[in-house]
Short mmCIF file of C-alpha atoms in Angstrom, two decimals:
data_model
loop_
_atom_site.label_atom_id
_atom_site.label_comp_id
_atom_site.label_asym_id
_atom_site.label_seq_id
_atom_site.Cartn_x
_atom_site.Cartn_y
_atom_site.Cartn_z
CA MET U 870 -8.16 -0.24 14.49
CA MET U 871 -6.95 -1.60 11.17
CA GLY U 872 -3.40 -1.87 12.43
CA THR U 873 -4.02 -5.37 13.84
CA PRO U 874 -5.05 -7.11 10.56
CA LEU U 875 -2.34 -5.20 8.70
CA LEU U 876 0.28 -6.37 11.21
CA ILE U 877 -0.92 -10.00 11.47
CA GLY U 878 -1.40 -10.46 7.71
CA SER U 879 1.96 -9.01 6.73
CA ALA U 880 3.84 -10.71 9.61
CA VAL U 881 2.49 -14.17 8.68
CA PHE U 882 3.35 -13.54 5.01
CA THR U 883 6.90 -12.45 5.92
CA ALA U 884 7.35 -15.53 8.13
CA VAL U 885 6.14 -17.91 5.38
CA LEU U 886 8.37 -16.15 2.83
CA ALA U 887 11.37 -16.54 5.15
CA ALA U 888 10.58 -20.25 5.63
CA HIS U 889 10.25 -20.62 1.84
CA VAL U 890 13.72 -19.09 1.27
CA LEU U 891 15.21 -21.33 3.96
CA ILE U 892 13.64 -24.54 2.61
CA TRP U 893 14.54 -23.72 -0.99
CA ARG U 894 18.15 -23.09 -0.01
CA ILE U 895 18.43 -26.29 2.03
CA ALA U 896 16.55 -28.69 -0.25
CA LYS U 897 14.48 -27.40 -3.15
CA PRO U 898 11.32 -29.55 -3.42
CA ARG U 899 10.93 -31.61 -6.59
CA SER U 900 7.30 -30.68 -7.20
CA GLU U 901 7.37 -26.96 -6.59
CA ILE U 902 3.66 -26.35 -7.30
CA ILE U 903 2.64 -28.73 -4.50
CA ALA U 904 5.30 -27.43 -2.11
CA LEU U 905 4.25 -23.81 -2.71
CA ALA U 906 0.56 -24.68 -2.28
CA VAL U 907 1.28 -26.42 1.04
CA MET U 908 3.56 -23.65 2.32
CA PHE U 909 1.60 -20.60 1.21
CA ILE U 910 -2.03 -21.85 1.12
CA ILE U 911 -2.69 -24.95 3.21
CA ALA U 912 -0.34 -24.56 6.22
CA PRO U 913 -1.22 -20.89 6.92
CA GLY U 914 -4.92 -21.76 6.42
CA VAL U 915 -4.67 -24.37 9.19
CA LEU U 916 -2.78 -21.85 11.33
CA PHE U 917 -5.46 -19.20 10.82
CA LEU U 918 -8.29 -21.67 11.54
CA ALA U 919 -6.55 -22.67 14.77
CA GLY U 920 -6.08 -18.98 15.54
CA ILE U 921 -9.80 -18.27 15.07
CA GLY U 922 -10.61 -21.25 17.33
CA VAL U 923 -8.28 -20.04 20.07
CA LEU U 924 -9.36 -16.42 19.78
CA SER U 925 -13.06 -17.30 20.02
CA ASN U 926 -12.30 -18.08 23.69
CA ALA U 927 -10.09 -15.05 24.25
CA SER U 928 -10.61 -11.36 23.66
CA THR U 929 -7.13 -10.28 22.50
CA VAL U 930 -7.97 -9.97 18.78
CA ALA U 931 -11.47 -9.47 17.38
CA PRO U 932 -12.54 -12.26 14.98
CA ILE U 933 -13.19 -9.69 12.20
CA ASP U 934 -9.58 -8.49 12.54
CA LEU U 935 -8.37 -12.04 12.05
CA VAL U 936 -10.64 -12.49 9.01
CA ALA U 937 -9.26 -9.25 7.54
CA ALA U 938 -5.71 -10.49 8.24
CA VAL U 939 -6.50 -13.77 6.44
CA VAL U 940 -7.73 -11.85 3.36
CA LEU U 941 -4.60 -9.67 3.34
CA TYR U 942 -2.34 -12.69 3.78
CA TYR U 943 -3.95 -14.62 0.91
CA ALA U 944 -3.85 -11.54 -1.35
CA LEU U 945 -0.07 -11.33 -0.80
CA ALA U 946 0.43 -15.11 -1.03
CA CYS U 947 -1.53 -15.37 -4.29
CA ALA U 948 0.46 -12.49 -5.77
CA TYR U 949 3.73 -14.22 -4.83
CA ILE U 950 2.69 -17.68 -6.08
CA GLN U 951 1.64 -16.16 -9.39
CA THR U 952 5.03 -14.45 -9.70
CA TYR U 953 7.01 -17.57 -8.76
CA PRO U 954 7.05 -19.35 -12.17
CA GLY U 955 9.06 -16.38 -13.45
CA PHE U 956 11.88 -17.29 -11.05
CA ASN U 957 12.17 -20.78 -12.44
CA CYS U 958 13.02 -20.00 -16.03
CA GLU U 959 14.48 -17.21 -18.06
CA ILE U 960 11.67 -14.76 -18.92
CA PRO U 961 12.12 -14.09 -22.66
CA THR U 962 10.72 -10.54 -22.44
CA PHE U 963 13.24 -9.62 -19.77
CA LYS U 964 16.03 -11.28 -21.74
CA ILE U 965 15.08 -9.21 -24.81
CA VAL U 966 15.03 -6.02 -22.72
CA ARG U 967 18.43 -6.94 -21.23
CA VAL U 968 19.91 -7.52 -24.69
CA ILE U 969 18.53 -4.19 -25.95
CA ALA U 970 19.72 -2.37 -22.80
CA ALA U 971 23.23 -3.78 -23.30
CA SER U 972 23.25 -2.51 -26.89
CA MET U 973 22.40 1.08 -25.99
CA PRO U 974 22.83 3.84 -27.15
CA ARG U 975 22.99 2.42 -30.69
CA GLY U 976 20.30 -0.25 -30.25
CA ILE U 977 20.17 -3.70 -31.84
CA THR U 978 18.60 -5.34 -34.90
CA TYR U 979 16.11 -8.20 -34.79
CA GLU U 980 18.85 -10.61 -35.92
CA GLY U 981 21.07 -9.45 -33.08
CA ILE U 982 18.31 -10.21 -30.56
CA ALA U 983 17.48 -13.57 -32.15
CA GLN U 984 21.13 -14.71 -31.82
CA ASN U 985 20.59 -14.81 -28.05
CA PHE U 986 17.81 -17.38 -28.24
CA ASP U 987 18.16 -21.10 -28.72
CA ALA U 988 14.99 -23.00 -29.72
CA ALA U 989 16.09 -26.31 -28.23
CA GLU U 990 17.01 -24.73 -24.92
CA LEU U 991 13.69 -22.86 -24.62
CA GLN U 992 11.50 -25.76 -25.65
CA GLY U 993 13.49 -28.37 -23.77
CA SER U 994 13.23 -26.61 -20.42
CA ARG U 995 9.47 -26.08 -20.81
CA THR U 996 8.82 -29.68 -21.85
CA GLU U 997 10.77 -30.88 -18.83
CA LEU U 998 8.77 -28.59 -16.51
CA LEU U 999 5.45 -29.67 -18.08
CA GLY U 1000 6.36 -33.28 -17.34
CA ARG U 1001 7.55 -32.52 -13.82
CA ASP U 1002 4.27 -30.75 -13.00
CA GLY U 1003 2.26 -33.67 -14.40
CA LEU U 1004 0.73 -31.67 -17.25
CA ILE U 1005 2.04 -34.01 -19.94
CA GLU U 1006 2.70 -37.71 -19.84
CA GLN U 1007 4.49 -40.23 -21.99
CA THR U 1008 2.52 -42.89 -23.88
CA ALA U 1009 3.69 -46.48 -24.32
CA ASP U 1010 5.17 -45.62 -27.73
CA GLY U 1011 7.20 -42.76 -26.23
CA GLN U 1012 4.96 -39.85 -27.36
CA GLN U 1013 4.30 -36.96 -25.01
CA VAL U 1014 0.59 -36.13 -24.68
CA LEU U 1015 -1.54 -34.00 -22.33
CA GLY U 1016 -2.39 -35.63 -19.04
CA PHE U 1017 -5.65 -35.05 -17.13
CA LYS U 1018 -4.25 -31.96 -15.35
CA GLY U 1019 -2.89 -30.59 -18.61
CA ARG U 1020 -6.25 -31.03 -20.39
CA ALA U 1021 -8.13 -29.37 -17.51
CA LEU U 1022 -5.70 -26.41 -17.47
CA ALA U 1023 -5.86 -26.03 -21.26
CA ASP U 1024 -9.70 -26.06 -21.17
CA PHE U 1025 -9.69 -23.45 -18.41
CA PHE U 1026 -7.47 -21.07 -20.39
CA ILE U 1027 -9.44 -21.60 -23.62
CA ALA U 1028 -12.67 -20.62 -21.77
CA PHE U 1029 -10.88 -17.76 -19.96
CA ARG U 1030 -9.70 -16.17 -23.22
CA LYS U 1031 -13.16 -16.59 -24.77
CA MET U 1032 -14.62 -14.47 -21.95
CA TYR U 1033 -12.59 -11.48 -23.27
CA GLY U 1034 -13.37 -12.24 -26.90
CA LEU U 1035 -9.70 -13.07 -27.44
CA GLY U 1036 -8.07 -15.98 -29.23
CA THR U 1037 -5.14 -18.02 -27.92
CA GLY U 1038 -2.36 -15.84 -26.50
CA LYS U 1039 0.76 -15.40 -28.64
CA GLY U 1040 2.92 -16.97 -25.99
CA MET V 1492 -17.41 -1.59 12.41
CA LEU V 1493 -14.58 -0.01 10.42
CA THR V 1494 -12.58 -3.21 9.73
CA ALA V 1495 -15.60 -5.02 8.28
CA ARG V 1496 -16.58 -2.03 6.13
CA VAL V 1497 -13.06 -1.52 4.76
CA LEU V 1498 -12.76 -5.25 4.05
CA VAL V 1499 -16.09 -5.33 2.18
CA VAL V 1500 -15.26 -2.20 0.14
CA THR V 1501 -11.83 -3.66 -0.78
CA ILE V 1502 -13.35 -6.92 -1.97
CA ILE V 1503 -16.07 -5.08 -3.92
CA PHE V 1504 -13.40 -3.06 -5.74
CA PHE V 1505 -11.48 -6.21 -6.62
CA MET V 1506 -14.66 -7.93 -7.83
CA ALA V 1507 -15.53 -4.84 -9.90
CA LEU V 1508 -12.12 -4.88 -11.59
CA ILE V 1509 -12.80 -8.14 -13.45
CA PRO V 1510 -16.04 -7.20 -15.31
CA LEU V 1511 -14.63 -3.71 -15.92
CA HIS V 1512 -11.53 -5.25 -17.51
CA VAL V 1513 -13.55 -7.77 -19.55
CA GLY V 1514 -15.78 -4.91 -20.76
CA CYS V 1515 -12.83 -2.69 -21.74
CA VAL V 1516 -11.04 -5.50 -23.61
CA ARG V 1517 -14.23 -6.53 -25.44
CA TRP V 1518 -14.95 -2.91 -26.38
CA LEU V 1519 -11.41 -2.30 -27.67
CA VAL V 1520 -11.37 -5.61 -29.56
CA HIS V 1521 -14.77 -4.73 -31.07
CA ARG V 1522 -13.39 -1.34 -32.16
CA ARG V 1523 -10.31 -3.10 -33.60
CA LYS V 1524 -7.98 -0.82 -31.66
CA ALA V 1525 -4.34 -1.82 -31.22
CA PHE V 1526 -3.63 -1.69 -27.49
CA SER V 1527 -1.34 -3.23 -24.93
CA HIS V 1528 -3.39 -5.84 -23.08
CA GLN V 1529 -1.04 -5.73 -20.10
CA GLY V 1530 -0.83 -1.94 -20.13
CA LEU V 1531 -4.62 -1.61 -20.09
CA LEU V 1532 -5.01 -3.96 -17.13
CA MET V 1533 -2.16 -2.36 -15.16
CA GLY V 1534 -3.73 1.05 -15.79
CA LEU V 1535 -7.14 -0.14 -14.57
CA ILE V 1536 -5.63 -1.71 -11.44
CA LEU V 1537 -3.75 1.47 -10.52
CA ALA V 1538 -6.67 3.76 -11.42
CA LEU V 1539 -9.14 1.86 -9.22
CA ASN V 1540 -6.89 2.51 -6.21
CA VAL V 1541 -7.99 6.17 -6.30
CA PRO V 1542 -11.76 5.65 -5.78
CA LEU V 1543 -10.95 2.82 -3.34
CA LEU V 1544 -8.89 5.17 -1.17
CA GLY V 1545 -11.65 7.77 -1.55
CA CYS V 1546 -14.17 5.28 -0.14
CA VAL V 1547 -11.81 4.39 2.73
CA LEU V 1548 -11.41 8.09 3.48
CA ALA V 1549 -15.21 8.47 3.56
CA LEU V 1550 -15.52 5.46 5.91
CA CYS V 1551 -12.87 6.85 8.27
CA GLY V 1552 -14.27 10.39 8.07
CA THR V 1553 -14.73 10.80 11.80
CA GLY V 1554 -11.78 8.66 12.85
CA ASN V 1555 -8.23 9.76 13.61
CA MET V 1556 -5.26 10.04 11.24
CA SER V 1557 -3.72 6.76 12.40
CA ASP V 1558 -6.95 4.87 11.54
CA LEU V 1559 -7.07 6.51 8.15
CA LEU V 1560 -3.45 5.58 7.38
CA THR V 1561 -3.70 1.95 8.46
CA ALA V 1562 -7.10 1.49 6.77
CA GLY V 1563 -5.75 3.05 3.57
CA MET V 1564 -2.63 0.86 3.66
CA TYR V 1565 -4.69 -2.24 4.36
CA ALA V 1566 -7.15 -1.54 1.52
CA ALA V 1567 -4.45 -0.61 -1.01
CA LEU V 1568 -2.24 -3.60 -0.12
CA THR V 1569 -5.08 -6.14 -0.14
CA TYR V 1570 -6.73 -4.81 -3.31
CA THR V 1571 -3.41 -4.52 -5.18
CA GLY V 1572 -2.32 -8.00 -4.06
CA LEU V 1573 -5.56 -9.57 -5.31
CA ALA V 1574 -5.52 -7.48 -8.50
CA TYR V 1575 -1.87 -8.39 -9.13
CA ALA V 1576 -2.74 -12.09 -8.86
CA TYR V 1577 -5.52 -11.51 -11.40
CA PHE V 1578 -3.07 -9.60 -13.62
CA HIS V 1579 -0.75 -12.62 -13.59
CA LEU V 1580 -3.57 -14.98 -14.51
CA PHE V 1581 -4.47 -12.78 -17.48
CA ASN V 1582 -0.82 -12.28 -18.41
CA MET V 1583 -0.25 -16.01 -18.22
CA SER V 1584 -3.07 -16.60 -20.71
CA GLU V 1585 -1.37 -14.09 -22.99
CA THR V 1586 2.35 -14.74 -22.68
CA ALA V 1587 3.07 -18.07 -20.95
CA ARG V 1588 4.80 -20.45 -23.32
CA ARG V 1589 3.73 -23.43 -21.23
CA ILE V 1590 0.07 -22.41 -21.53
CA LYS V 1591 0.40 -21.78 -25.27
CA MET V 1592 2.02 -25.19 -25.58
CA ILE V 1593 -0.72 -27.10 -23.75
CA VAL V 1594 -3.53 -25.12 -25.46
CA GLY V 1595 -1.87 -25.92 -28.81
CA MET V 1596 -1.68 -29.58 -27.82
CA ARG V 1597 -5.36 -29.52 -26.79
CA HIS V 1598 -6.41 -28.00 -30.11
CA ASN V 1599 -4.42 -30.19 -32.46
CA THR V 1600 -3.23 -32.99 -30.19
CA ALA V 1601 0.37 -32.18 -31.15
CA ARG V 1602 3.19 -33.67 -29.13
CA ALA V 1603 4.90 -31.48 -26.55
CA ASP V 1604 8.19 -31.45 -28.40
CA ASP V 1605 6.89 -30.57 -31.86
CA THR V 1606 4.26 -27.89 -31.19
CA PRO V 1607 4.68 -25.51 -34.13
CA ALA V 1608 3.52 -22.58 -32.01
CA TYR V 1609 6.93 -22.68 -30.42
CA ALA V 1610 8.95 -21.17 -33.24
CA VAL V 1611 11.56 -18.80 -31.82
CA PRO V 1612 11.02 -15.98 -34.41
CA ASP V 1613 7.27 -15.84 -33.52
CA MET V 1614 8.13 -15.79 -29.85
CA ILE V 1615 10.55 -12.87 -30.29
CA HIS V 1616 8.26 -10.91 -32.62
CA ALA V 1617 5.29 -11.27 -30.22
CA ARG V 1618 7.39 -9.90 -27.37
CA LEU V 1619 8.91 -7.04 -29.36
CA GLU V 1620 5.41 -6.04 -30.48
CA ARG V 1621 4.13 -6.10 -26.88
CA LEU V 1622 7.11 -4.09 -25.63
CA MET V 1623 6.54 -1.47 -28.35
CA LEU V 1624 2.81 -1.23 -27.53
CA LEU V 1625 3.77 -0.70 -23.89
CA GLY V 1626 6.19 2.06 -24.94
CA HIS V 1627 9.20 0.33 -23.37
CA ILE V 1628 11.13 0.00 -26.64
CA GLU V 1629 11.09 1.69 -30.03
CA ARG V 1630 12.23 0.65 -33.49
CA ILE V 1631 14.36 3.25 -35.27
CA ASP V 1632 15.84 2.45 -38.71
CA GLY V 1633 15.69 -1.29 -38.04
CA TYR V 1634 17.30 -0.96 -34.60
CA TYR V 1635 15.42 -1.62 -31.37
CA VAL V 1636 16.21 0.93 -28.67
CA LEU V 1637 15.19 1.10 -25.02
CA ARG V 1638 12.76 3.85 -24.01
CA ASN V 1639 11.96 2.79 -20.43
CA ARG V 1640 14.22 1.03 -17.92
CA PHE V 1641 11.35 -0.32 -15.76
CA PHE V 1642 11.71 -3.94 -16.95
CA VAL V 1643 15.51 -3.76 -16.60
CA ARG V 1644 15.02 -2.92 -12.91
CA VAL V 1645 12.33 -5.59 -12.41
CA ASP V 1646 14.65 -8.13 -14.07
CA ALA V 1647 17.50 -7.16 -11.72
CA LEU V 1648 15.18 -7.56 -8.71
CA MET V 1649 13.98 -10.97 -9.90
CA ARG V 1650 17.54 -12.15 -10.46
CA ALA V 1651 18.46 -11.05 -6.94
CA TRP V 1652 15.48 -12.97 -5.49
CA LYS V 1653 16.35 -16.04 -7.60
CA SER V 1654 19.86 -15.96 -6.26
CA LEU V 1655 18.51 -15.69 -2.69
CA LEU V 1656 16.34 -18.77 -3.33
CA GLY V 1657 19.35 -20.55 -4.81
CA ILE V 1658 17.66 -21.01 -8.19
CA GLY V 1659 20.06 -20.89 -11.08
CA CYS V 1660 19.02 -20.91 -14.73
#
């Protein structure tokens, strides 16, 4: 009985993931956030809505099965989209773990780990990405300041951390 | 109807995770306990799978084995997917340099390229501390040693996926 939503939800997710790999290999979109939202959220949403419309006139799949498939699909899609930013840049925690793993069995000192990090490289790549995603913008005198999207996102995370009684994350 | 019941139970478990997590963090912060924020949330996510599967088993009580298996897989996959997305949101608020940068800019209107919060030593110390709290590394006589290869494997998987996507950095 639950095989249908399990099959539909995971099959649609696999198909979208395959399309994502194909598109990224052919021509990686400039604004990845928008491209991912269209591919993983909007396009499948339209597909599912059309599916519900078609199925309301047919009896092949029960509407509740399709609703359950939609929930499963979006659970998987949200998990993937949240993981995606990690593919775009070097994750410092993983780099640290890699450096320590390479130094085993003796281990490595703090200075040894720090040698592998370059401040300009880390900050430069993030500043570039912030600009590309429209979170920061350049003023007339060349300064980089938060844009509307950046301010909204910052306010969201400030409120989010307050809910747990926590201060700003250590980054 | 089984599908509707399993779906509702799965969503209820996901919705319950958030206040449970908020409550646990607030309680531990109030008690001034040192704990791994990520470890706590991961533990809660995994632990809630047990009562969730128990509920699914109760719902499928009179059904056949195939129903039980597919319902269990559906509930576990959907709940874990949603919970994993929530984990990333929380983790992002904790570890994302981009978020720290824009929150820093919001607080002190600093420019993107001179946010002091971005000092490399702080960034490394924060991560070493988190890894030690998680029990993945240990510091012995000034040397950091690996205690758990989980992140090494995740890193290898992510690099393989990056290479499949054609992303190089």
